[in-house]
Coordinates of C-alpha atoms and ligand atoms in Angstrom, one line a residue:
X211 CA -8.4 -13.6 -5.9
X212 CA -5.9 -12.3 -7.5
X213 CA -2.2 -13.4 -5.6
X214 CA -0.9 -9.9 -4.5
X215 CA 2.9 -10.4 -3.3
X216 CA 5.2 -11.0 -5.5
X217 CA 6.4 -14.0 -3.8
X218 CA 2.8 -15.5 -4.7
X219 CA 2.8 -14.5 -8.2
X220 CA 6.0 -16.1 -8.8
X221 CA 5.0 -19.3 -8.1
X222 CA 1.8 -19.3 -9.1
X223 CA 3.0 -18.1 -12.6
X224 CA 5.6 -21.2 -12.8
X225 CA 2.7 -23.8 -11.8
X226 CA 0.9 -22.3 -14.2
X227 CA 3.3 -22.7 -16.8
X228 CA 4.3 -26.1 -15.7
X229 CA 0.5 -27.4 -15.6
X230 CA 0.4 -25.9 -19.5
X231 CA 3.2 -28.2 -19.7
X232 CA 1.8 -31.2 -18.4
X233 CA -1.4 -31.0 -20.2
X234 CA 0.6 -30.4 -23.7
X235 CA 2.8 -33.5 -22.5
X236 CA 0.2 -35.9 -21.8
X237 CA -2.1 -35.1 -24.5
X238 CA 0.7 -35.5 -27.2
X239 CA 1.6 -38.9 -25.3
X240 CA -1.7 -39.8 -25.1
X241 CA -2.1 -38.9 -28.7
X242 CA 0.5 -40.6 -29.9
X243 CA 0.2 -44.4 -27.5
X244 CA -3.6 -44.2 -29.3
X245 CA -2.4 -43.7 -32.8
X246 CA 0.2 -46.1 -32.4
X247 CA -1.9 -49.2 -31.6
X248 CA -4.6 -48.5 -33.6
X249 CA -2.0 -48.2 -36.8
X250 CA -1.1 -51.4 -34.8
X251 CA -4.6 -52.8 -35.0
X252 CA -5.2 -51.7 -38.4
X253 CA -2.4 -53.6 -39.6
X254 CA -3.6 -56.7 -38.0
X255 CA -7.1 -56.1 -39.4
X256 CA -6.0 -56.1 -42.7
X257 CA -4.2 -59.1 -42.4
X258 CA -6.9 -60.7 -41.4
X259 CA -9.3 -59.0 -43.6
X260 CA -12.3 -60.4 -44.1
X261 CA -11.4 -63.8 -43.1
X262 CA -14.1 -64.1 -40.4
X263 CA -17.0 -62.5 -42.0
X264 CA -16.2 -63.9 -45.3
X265 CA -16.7 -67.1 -42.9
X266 CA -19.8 -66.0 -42.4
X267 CA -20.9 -66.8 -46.0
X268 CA -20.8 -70.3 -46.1
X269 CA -22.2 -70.8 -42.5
X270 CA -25.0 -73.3 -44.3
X271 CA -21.3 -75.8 -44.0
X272 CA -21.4 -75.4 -40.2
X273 CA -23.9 -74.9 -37.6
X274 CA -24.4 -71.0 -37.9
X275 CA -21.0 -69.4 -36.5
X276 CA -18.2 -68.5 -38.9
X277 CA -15.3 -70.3 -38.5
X278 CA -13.3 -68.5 -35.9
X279 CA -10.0 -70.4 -35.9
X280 CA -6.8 -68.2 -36.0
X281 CA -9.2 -65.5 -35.0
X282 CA -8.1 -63.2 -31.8
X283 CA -11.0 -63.0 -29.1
X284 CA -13.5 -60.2 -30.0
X285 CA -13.1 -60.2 -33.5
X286 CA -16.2 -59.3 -35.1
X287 CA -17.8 -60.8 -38.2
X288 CA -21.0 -59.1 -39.9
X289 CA -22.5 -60.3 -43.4
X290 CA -24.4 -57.4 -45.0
X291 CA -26.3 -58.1 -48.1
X292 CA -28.3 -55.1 -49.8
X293 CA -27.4 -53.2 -46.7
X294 CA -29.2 -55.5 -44.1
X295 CA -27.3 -57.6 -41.7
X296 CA -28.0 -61.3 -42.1
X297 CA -25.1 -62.5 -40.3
X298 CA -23.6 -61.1 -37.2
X299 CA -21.2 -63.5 -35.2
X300 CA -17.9 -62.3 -32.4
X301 CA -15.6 -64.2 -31.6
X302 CA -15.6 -65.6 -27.6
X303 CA -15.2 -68.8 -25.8
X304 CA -18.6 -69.8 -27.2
X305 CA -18.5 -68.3 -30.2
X306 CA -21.5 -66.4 -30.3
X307 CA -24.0 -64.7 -32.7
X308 CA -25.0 -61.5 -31.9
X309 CA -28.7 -59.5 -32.5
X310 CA -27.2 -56.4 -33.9
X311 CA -29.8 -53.2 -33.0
X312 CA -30.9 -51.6 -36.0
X313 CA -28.8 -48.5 -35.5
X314 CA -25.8 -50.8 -35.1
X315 CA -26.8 -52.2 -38.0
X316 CA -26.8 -49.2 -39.8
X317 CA -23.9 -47.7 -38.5
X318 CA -22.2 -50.9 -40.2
X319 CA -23.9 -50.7 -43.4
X320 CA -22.6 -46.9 -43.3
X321 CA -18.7 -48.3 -43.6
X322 CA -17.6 -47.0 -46.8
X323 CA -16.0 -50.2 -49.4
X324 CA -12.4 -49.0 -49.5
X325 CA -10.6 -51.4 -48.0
X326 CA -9.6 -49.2 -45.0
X327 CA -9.9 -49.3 -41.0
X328 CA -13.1 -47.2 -39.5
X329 CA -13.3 -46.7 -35.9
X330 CA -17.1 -47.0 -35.0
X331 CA -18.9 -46.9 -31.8
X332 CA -21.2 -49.9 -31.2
X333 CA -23.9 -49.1 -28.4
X334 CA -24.0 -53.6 -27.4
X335 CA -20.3 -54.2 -28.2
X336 CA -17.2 -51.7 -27.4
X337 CA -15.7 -49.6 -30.2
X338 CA -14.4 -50.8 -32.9
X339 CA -12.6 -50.7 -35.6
X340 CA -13.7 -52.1 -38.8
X341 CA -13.1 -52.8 -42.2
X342 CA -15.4 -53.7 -44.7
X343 CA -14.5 -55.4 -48.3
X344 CA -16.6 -56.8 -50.7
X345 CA -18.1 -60.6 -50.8
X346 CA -18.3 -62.9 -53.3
X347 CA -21.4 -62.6 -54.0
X348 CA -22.7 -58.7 -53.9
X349 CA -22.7 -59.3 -50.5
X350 CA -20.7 -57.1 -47.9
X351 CA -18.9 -58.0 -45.1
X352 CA -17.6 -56.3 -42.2
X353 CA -14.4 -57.3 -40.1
X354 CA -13.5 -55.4 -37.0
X355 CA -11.0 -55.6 -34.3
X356 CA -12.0 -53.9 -30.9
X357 CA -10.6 -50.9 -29.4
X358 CA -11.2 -51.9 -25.8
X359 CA -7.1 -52.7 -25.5
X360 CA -6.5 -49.5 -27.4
X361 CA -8.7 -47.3 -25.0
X362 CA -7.5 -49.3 -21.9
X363 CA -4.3 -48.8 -22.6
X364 CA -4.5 -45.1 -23.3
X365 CA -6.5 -44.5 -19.7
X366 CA -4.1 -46.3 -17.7
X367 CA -1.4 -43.6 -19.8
X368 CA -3.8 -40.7 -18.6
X369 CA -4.0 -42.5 -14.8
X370 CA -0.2 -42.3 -14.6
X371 CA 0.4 -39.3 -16.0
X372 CA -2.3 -37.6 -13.8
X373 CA -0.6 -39.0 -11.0
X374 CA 3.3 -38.2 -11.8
X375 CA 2.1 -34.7 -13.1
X376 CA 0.5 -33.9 -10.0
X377 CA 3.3 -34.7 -7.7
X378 CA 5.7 -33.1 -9.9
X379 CA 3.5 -29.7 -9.1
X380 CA 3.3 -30.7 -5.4
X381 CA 6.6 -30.7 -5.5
X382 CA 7.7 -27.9 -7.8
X383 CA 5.4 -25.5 -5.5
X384 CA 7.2 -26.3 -2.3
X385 CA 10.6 -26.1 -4.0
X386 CA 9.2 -23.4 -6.0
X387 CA 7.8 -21.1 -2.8
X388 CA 11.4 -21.7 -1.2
X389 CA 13.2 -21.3 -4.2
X390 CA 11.9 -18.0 -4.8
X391 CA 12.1 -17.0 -0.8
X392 CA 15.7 -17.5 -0.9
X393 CA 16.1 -15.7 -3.9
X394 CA 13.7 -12.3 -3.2
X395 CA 15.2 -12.6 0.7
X396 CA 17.4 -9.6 0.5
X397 CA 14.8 -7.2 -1.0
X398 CA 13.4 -8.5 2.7
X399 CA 16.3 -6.7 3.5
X400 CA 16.0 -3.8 1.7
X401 CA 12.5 -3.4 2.8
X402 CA 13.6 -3.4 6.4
X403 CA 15.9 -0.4 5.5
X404 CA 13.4 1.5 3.7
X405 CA 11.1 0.8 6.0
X406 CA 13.4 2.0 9.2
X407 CA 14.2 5.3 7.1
X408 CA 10.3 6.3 6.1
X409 CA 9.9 6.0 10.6
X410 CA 12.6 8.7 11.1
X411 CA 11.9 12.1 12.1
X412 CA 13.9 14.1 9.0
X413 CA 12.2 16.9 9.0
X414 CA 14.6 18.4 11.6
X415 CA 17.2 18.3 13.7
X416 CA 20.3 15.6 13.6
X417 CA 19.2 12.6 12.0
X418 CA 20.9 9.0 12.3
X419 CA 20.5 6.8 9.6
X420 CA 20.3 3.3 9.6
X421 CA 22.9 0.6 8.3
X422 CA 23.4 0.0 5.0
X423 CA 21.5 -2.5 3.3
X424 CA 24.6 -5.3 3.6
X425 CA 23.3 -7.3 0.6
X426 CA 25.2 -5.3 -2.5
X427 CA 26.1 -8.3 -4.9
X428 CA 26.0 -6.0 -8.2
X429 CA 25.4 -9.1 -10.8
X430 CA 21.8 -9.8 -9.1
X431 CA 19.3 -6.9 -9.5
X432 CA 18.3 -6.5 -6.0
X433 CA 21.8 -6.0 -5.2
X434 CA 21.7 -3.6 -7.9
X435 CA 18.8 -2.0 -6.0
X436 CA 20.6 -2.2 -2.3
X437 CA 23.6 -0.6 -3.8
X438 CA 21.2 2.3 -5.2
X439 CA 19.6 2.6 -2.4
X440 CA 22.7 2.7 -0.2
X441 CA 24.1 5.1 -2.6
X442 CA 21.0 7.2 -1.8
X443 CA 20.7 6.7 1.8
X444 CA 24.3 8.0 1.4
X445 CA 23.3 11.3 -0.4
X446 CA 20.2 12.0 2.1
X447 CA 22.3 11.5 4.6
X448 CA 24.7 14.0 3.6
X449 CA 21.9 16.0 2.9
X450 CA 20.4 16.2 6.1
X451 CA 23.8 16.8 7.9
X452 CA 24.1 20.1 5.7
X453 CA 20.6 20.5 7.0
X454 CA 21.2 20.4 10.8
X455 CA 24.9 22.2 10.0
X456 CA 22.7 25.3 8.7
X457 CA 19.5 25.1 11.0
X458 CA 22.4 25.0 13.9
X459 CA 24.4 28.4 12.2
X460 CA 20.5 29.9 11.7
X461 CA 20.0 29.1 15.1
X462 CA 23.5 30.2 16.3
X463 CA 23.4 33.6 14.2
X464 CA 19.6 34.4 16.0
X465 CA 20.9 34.2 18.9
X466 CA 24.2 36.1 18.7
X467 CA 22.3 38.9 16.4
X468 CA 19.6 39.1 19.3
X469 CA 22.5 39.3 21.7
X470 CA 24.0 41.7 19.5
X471 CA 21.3 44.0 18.7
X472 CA 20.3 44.4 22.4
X473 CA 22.8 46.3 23.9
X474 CA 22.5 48.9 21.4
X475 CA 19.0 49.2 21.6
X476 CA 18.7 49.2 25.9
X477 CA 21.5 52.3 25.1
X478 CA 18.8 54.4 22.3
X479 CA 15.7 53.8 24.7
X480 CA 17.9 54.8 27.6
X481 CA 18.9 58.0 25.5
X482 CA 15.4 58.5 24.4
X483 CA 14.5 58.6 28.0
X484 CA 17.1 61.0 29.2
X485 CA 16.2 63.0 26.3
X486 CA 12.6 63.3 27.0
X487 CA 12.9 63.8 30.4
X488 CA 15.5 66.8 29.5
X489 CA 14.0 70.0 31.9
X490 CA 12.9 73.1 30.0
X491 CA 11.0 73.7 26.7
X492 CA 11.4 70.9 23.8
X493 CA 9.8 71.8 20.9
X494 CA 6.2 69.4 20.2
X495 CA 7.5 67.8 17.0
X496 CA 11.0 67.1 18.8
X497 CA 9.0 65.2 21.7
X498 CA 7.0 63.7 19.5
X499 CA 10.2 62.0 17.3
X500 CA 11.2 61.1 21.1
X501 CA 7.9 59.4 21.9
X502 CA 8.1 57.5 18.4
X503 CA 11.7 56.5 19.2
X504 CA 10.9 55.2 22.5
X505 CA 7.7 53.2 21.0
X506 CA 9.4 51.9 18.1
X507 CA 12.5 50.9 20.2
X508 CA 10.0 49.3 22.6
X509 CA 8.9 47.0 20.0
X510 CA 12.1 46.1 18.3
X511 CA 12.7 45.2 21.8
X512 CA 10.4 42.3 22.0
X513 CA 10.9 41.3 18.6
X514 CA 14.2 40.7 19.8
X515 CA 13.3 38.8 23.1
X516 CA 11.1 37.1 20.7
X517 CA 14.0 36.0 18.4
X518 CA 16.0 35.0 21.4
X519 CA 13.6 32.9 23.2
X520 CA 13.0 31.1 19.8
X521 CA 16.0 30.8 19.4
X522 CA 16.6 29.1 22.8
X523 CA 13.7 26.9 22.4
X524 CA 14.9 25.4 19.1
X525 CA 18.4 25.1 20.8
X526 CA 16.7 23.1 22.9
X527 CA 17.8 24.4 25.9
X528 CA 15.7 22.7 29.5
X529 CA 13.2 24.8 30.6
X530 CA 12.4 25.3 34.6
X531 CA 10.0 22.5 35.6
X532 CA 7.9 24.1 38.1
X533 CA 4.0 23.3 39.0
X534 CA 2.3 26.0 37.3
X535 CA -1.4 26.4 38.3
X536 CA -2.9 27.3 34.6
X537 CA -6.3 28.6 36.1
X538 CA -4.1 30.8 37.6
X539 CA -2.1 31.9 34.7
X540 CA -5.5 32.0 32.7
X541 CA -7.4 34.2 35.4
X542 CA -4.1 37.2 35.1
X543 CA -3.4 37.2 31.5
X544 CA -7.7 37.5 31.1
X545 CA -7.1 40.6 33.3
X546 CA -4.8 41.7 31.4
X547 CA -6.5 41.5 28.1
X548 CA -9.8 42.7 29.5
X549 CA -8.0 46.3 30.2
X550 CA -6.3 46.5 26.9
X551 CA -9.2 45.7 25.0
X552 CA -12.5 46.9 26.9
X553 CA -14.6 47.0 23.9
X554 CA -14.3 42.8 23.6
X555 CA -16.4 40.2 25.9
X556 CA -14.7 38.1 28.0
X557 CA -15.4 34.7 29.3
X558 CA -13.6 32.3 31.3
X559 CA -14.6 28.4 31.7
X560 CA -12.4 27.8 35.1
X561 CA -13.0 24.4 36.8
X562 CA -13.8 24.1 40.7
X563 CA -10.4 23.0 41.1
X564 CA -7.2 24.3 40.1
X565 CA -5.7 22.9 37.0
X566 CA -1.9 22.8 37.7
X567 CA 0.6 21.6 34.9
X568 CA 4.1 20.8 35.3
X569 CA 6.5 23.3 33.1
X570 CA 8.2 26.7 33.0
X571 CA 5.6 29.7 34.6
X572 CA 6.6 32.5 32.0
X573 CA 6.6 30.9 29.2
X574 CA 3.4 29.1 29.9
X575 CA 1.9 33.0 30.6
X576 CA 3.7 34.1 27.5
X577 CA 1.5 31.0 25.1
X578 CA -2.0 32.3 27.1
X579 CA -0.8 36.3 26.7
X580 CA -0.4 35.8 22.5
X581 CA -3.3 33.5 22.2
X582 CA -5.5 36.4 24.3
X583 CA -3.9 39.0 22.3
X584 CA -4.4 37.7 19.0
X585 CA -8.1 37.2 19.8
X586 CA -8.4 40.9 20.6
X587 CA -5.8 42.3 18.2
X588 CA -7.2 40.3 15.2
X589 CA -11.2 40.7 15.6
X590 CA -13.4 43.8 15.7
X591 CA -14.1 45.1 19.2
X592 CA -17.6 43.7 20.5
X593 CA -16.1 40.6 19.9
X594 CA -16.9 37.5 22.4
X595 CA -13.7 35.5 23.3
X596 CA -14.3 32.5 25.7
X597 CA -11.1 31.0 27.0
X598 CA -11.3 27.6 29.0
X599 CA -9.4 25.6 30.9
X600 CA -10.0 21.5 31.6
X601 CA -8.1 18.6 32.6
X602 CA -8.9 15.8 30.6
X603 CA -6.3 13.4 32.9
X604 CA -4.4 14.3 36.1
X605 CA -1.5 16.5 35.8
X606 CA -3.0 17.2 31.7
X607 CA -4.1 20.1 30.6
X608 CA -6.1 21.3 27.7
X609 CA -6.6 25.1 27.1
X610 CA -8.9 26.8 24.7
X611 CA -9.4 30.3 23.7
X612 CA -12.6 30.9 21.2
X613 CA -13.7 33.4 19.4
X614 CA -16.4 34.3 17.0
X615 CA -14.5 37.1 15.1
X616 CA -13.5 36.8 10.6
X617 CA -11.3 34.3 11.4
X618 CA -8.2 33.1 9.8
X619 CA -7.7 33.3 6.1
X620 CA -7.8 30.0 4.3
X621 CA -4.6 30.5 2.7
X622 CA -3.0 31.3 5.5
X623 CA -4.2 28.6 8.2
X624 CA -2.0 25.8 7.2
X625 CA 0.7 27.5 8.0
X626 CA -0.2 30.2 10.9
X627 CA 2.3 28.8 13.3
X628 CA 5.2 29.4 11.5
X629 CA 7.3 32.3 12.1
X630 CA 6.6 35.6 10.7
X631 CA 3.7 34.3 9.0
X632 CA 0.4 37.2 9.1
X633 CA -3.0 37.2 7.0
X634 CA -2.9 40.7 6.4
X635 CA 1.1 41.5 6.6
X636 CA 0.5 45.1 6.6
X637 CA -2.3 45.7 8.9
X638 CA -0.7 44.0 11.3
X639 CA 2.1 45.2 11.2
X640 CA 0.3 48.9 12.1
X641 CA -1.0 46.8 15.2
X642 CA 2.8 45.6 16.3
X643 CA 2.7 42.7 15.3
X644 CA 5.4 40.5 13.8
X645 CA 3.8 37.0 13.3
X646 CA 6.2 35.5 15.6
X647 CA 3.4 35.2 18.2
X648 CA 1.9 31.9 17.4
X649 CA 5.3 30.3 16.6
X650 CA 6.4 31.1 19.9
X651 CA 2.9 29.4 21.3
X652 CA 3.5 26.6 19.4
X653 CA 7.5 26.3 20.2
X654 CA 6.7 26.8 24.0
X655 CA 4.0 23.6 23.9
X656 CA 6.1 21.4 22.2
X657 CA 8.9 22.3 24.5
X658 CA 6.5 21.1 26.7
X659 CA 5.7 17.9 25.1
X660 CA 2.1 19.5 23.9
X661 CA 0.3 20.0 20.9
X662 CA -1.5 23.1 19.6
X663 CA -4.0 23.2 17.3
X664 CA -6.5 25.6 15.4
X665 CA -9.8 25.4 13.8
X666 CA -11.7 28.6 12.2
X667 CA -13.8 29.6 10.0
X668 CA -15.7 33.0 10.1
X669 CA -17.1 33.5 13.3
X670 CA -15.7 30.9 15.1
X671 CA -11.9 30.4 15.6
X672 CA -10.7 28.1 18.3
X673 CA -7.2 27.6 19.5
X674 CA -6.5 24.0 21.4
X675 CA -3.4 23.7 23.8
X676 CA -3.0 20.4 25.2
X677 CA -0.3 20.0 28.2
X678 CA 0.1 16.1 29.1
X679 CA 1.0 15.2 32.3
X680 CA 4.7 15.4 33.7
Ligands
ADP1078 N1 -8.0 34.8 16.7 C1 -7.6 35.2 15.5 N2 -8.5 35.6 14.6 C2 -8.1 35.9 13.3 N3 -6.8 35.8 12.9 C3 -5.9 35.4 13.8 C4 -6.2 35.0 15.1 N4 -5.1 34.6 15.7 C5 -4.1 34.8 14.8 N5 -4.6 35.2 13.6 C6 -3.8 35.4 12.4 O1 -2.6 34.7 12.6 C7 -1.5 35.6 12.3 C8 -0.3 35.1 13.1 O2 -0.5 35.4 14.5 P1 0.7 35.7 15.3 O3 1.8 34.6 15.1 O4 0.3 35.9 16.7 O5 1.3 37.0 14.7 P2 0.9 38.5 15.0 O6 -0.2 38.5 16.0 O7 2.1 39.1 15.4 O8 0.4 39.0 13.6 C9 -2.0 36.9 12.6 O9 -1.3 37.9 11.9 C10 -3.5 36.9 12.2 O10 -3.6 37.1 10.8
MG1079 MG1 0.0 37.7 17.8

């Protein structure tokens, strides 16, 4: 039960300390009120030394009690001869005489002769304090004073003190607890700050930053901390400007190189056409170099309508917002796949009724078209890829594709959506591929307000698309 905040341990520490305080206080005051009387007592005793007991002595004069005149109430008078009691009287109304018990007794014969004050503890009579001093005649008496005053005294000390201490820690933990609320208030603040800049989104895009922390007082250390931290806030937020300034000229400089680059390359396959199609003999290796051109060119064609359409994704430009019946989609692009690669299974999980999504038709086709591809282009024909459609909630989607090829490298998994990103870079690369693929898949769902996810391990890869509603 240990007090976690700091608020808590605060105060608890200064009760703590002021309790250690209060106990050192009232012992030492205690302490001190008891030595005082008794020294008081003592002094009184020794006036008075041996006057009652030595009273005692001649008790054959007068009818068994010493002679108690002068004498304060309680005084105690004991006659010891060869260490036995013979006379034991105290001084009351009725000046009584007492049966000593036999340990009492001893405990009195026990006082040493040396004329000084002994506190003893009496089981009939209270504590006392005694003195004991020679008699006339061998004999031994014993004068003693009682503490009862003394120890009555010191309680009633205790009483008060308990009393006074524990409302000064009543009230030193309510001033304490707001005391040190005022004082740790604007790390509140700070807190607050901290705690609206850990919610923002800064991995991309432009990021507003939240006010300053306003408490900047630079002789207290949490102003020394909301300064730092402003400072900081200031720094990440220049940071993440230069951030969006070069994701937008990245973004910018895809797109115009995709513009760019496409002209030129409609006007070599165009070439490459004419040229193939020239009439009359071409020699094999020439028509060959054509046929390469015109593949190679075809490739470097989508790579740069891939580029483009990424780039127009992370521009964030709206996308058509059309019903789009996914079984639909799902039933062509399987067609598709099942002719370019013959030697894979198939399946398809369709339910009775059409799933249809809100969201742009081609680009939905373009996320089934890579995931289909990449589960033909990336396993070993005879491979089983099941691809399934269901609608968890009206106007949802959720589309899978399995299969139970290698699967994804480990190293590679974390990070398989992002762009250009391949297992085996140049394998497939031989098989066209540029690893831009899945980072389309994934741009086009999120554009979409969905979330892709993969799972795999050899022999069993699955791809999840959700699609919510709207
Ligand atoms: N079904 C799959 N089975 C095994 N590996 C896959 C599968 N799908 C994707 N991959 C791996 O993910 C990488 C990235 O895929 P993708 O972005 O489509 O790029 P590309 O297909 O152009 O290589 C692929 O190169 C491949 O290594
Ligand atoms: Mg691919």
């Amino acid at each position: 039960m240990r007090p976690r905040t700091l608020r808590a341990r605060l105060v608890a520490g200064l009760l703590v300390l002021l309790a250690l305080a209060c106990a050192a206080v009232g012992a030492a005051g205690s302490l001190s009120l008891n030595r005082f009387m008794v020294d008081q007592l003592d002094r009184q005793l020794s006036m008075t030394a041996g006057r009652f007991a030595a009273s005692l002595e001649h008790d054959d004069d007068r009818d068994g009690h010493g002679d108690s005149r002068g004498q304060s109430p309680g005084t105690l008078g004991v006659r010891l001869v060869d260490g036995r009691v013979t006379h034991a009287a105290v001084v009351t109304a009725e000046e009584a005489d007492i049966r000593l018990t036999s340990a009492d007794a001893a405990v009195l014969a026990a006082v040493p002769l040396d004329r000084r004050a002994h506190s003893v503890e009496l089981s009939e009579l209270d504590d006392y304090r005694v003195m004991a001093v020679p008699g006339a005649d061998g004999d031994v008496l014993v004068n003693g004073l009682p503490l009862e005053g003394v120890n009555a005294a010191v309680h009633r000390l205790q009483i008060t003190e308990s009393v006074v201490f524990a409302i000064v820690m009543i009230l030193t933990g309510v001033a304490g607890t707001t005391w040190v609320r005022l004082s740790l208030r604007p790390l509140d603040r700070v807190t607050a700050t901290a705690r609206r800049v850990s919610t923002l989104p800064l991995a991309s895009g432009a990021v507003a930053l939240p006010d300053r922390v306003p408490d900047e007082d630079p002789r207290t250390e949490v102003g020394q901390l909301g300064a730092a931290f402003n400072r900081m806030l200031g720094h990440v937020g220049e940071a993440l400007a230069w951030r969006h300034a070069s994701e937008q000229r990245m973004r910018t400089f895809a797109a115009d190189a995709g513009h760019e680059l496409r002209t030129p390359l409609a006007t070599v396959r165009a070439h490459a056409e004419l040229a193939r199609r020239h009439p009359g003999d071409v020699p094999g290796e020439i028509r060959h170099a054509l046929e390469r051109i015109d593949a190679e060119s075809g490739r470097m064609g989508t790579l740069v309508d891939d580029l483009l359409l990424l780039a127009r994704l992370d521009a964030g430009r709206p996308l058509a917002r059309d019903p789009v019946d996914l079984t639909r989609v799902v039933i062509d692009a399987a067609g598709d796949a099942r002719v370019s690669a013959p030697g894979h299974r198939w399946r398809l999980r369709l339910p009775e009724e059409p799933v249809t999504i809100t969201g742009d038709a081609g680009r939905i086709h373009q996320v089934v078209a890579n995931l289909l591809a990449n589960a033909h282009t990336h396993t070993p024909p005879g491979t089983t890829v099941t691809v399934s459609v269901r609608a968890p909630a009206p106007g949802a989607a959720e589309l899978t594709v399995h299969d139970d090829g290698p699967g994804i490298p480990e190293d590679v998994r974390a990070e398989i959506f992002e762009r250009f990103v391949r297992a085996d870079k140049a394998r497939s690369r031989a098989r066209g591929g540029s690893g831009l693929g899945l980072a389309i898949v994934k741009a086009v769902v999120a554009s979409h307000g969905g979330d892709v996810s993969v799972e795999s391990r050899p022999g069993d890869t699955l791809f999840r698309v959700f699609l919510p509603a709207g």
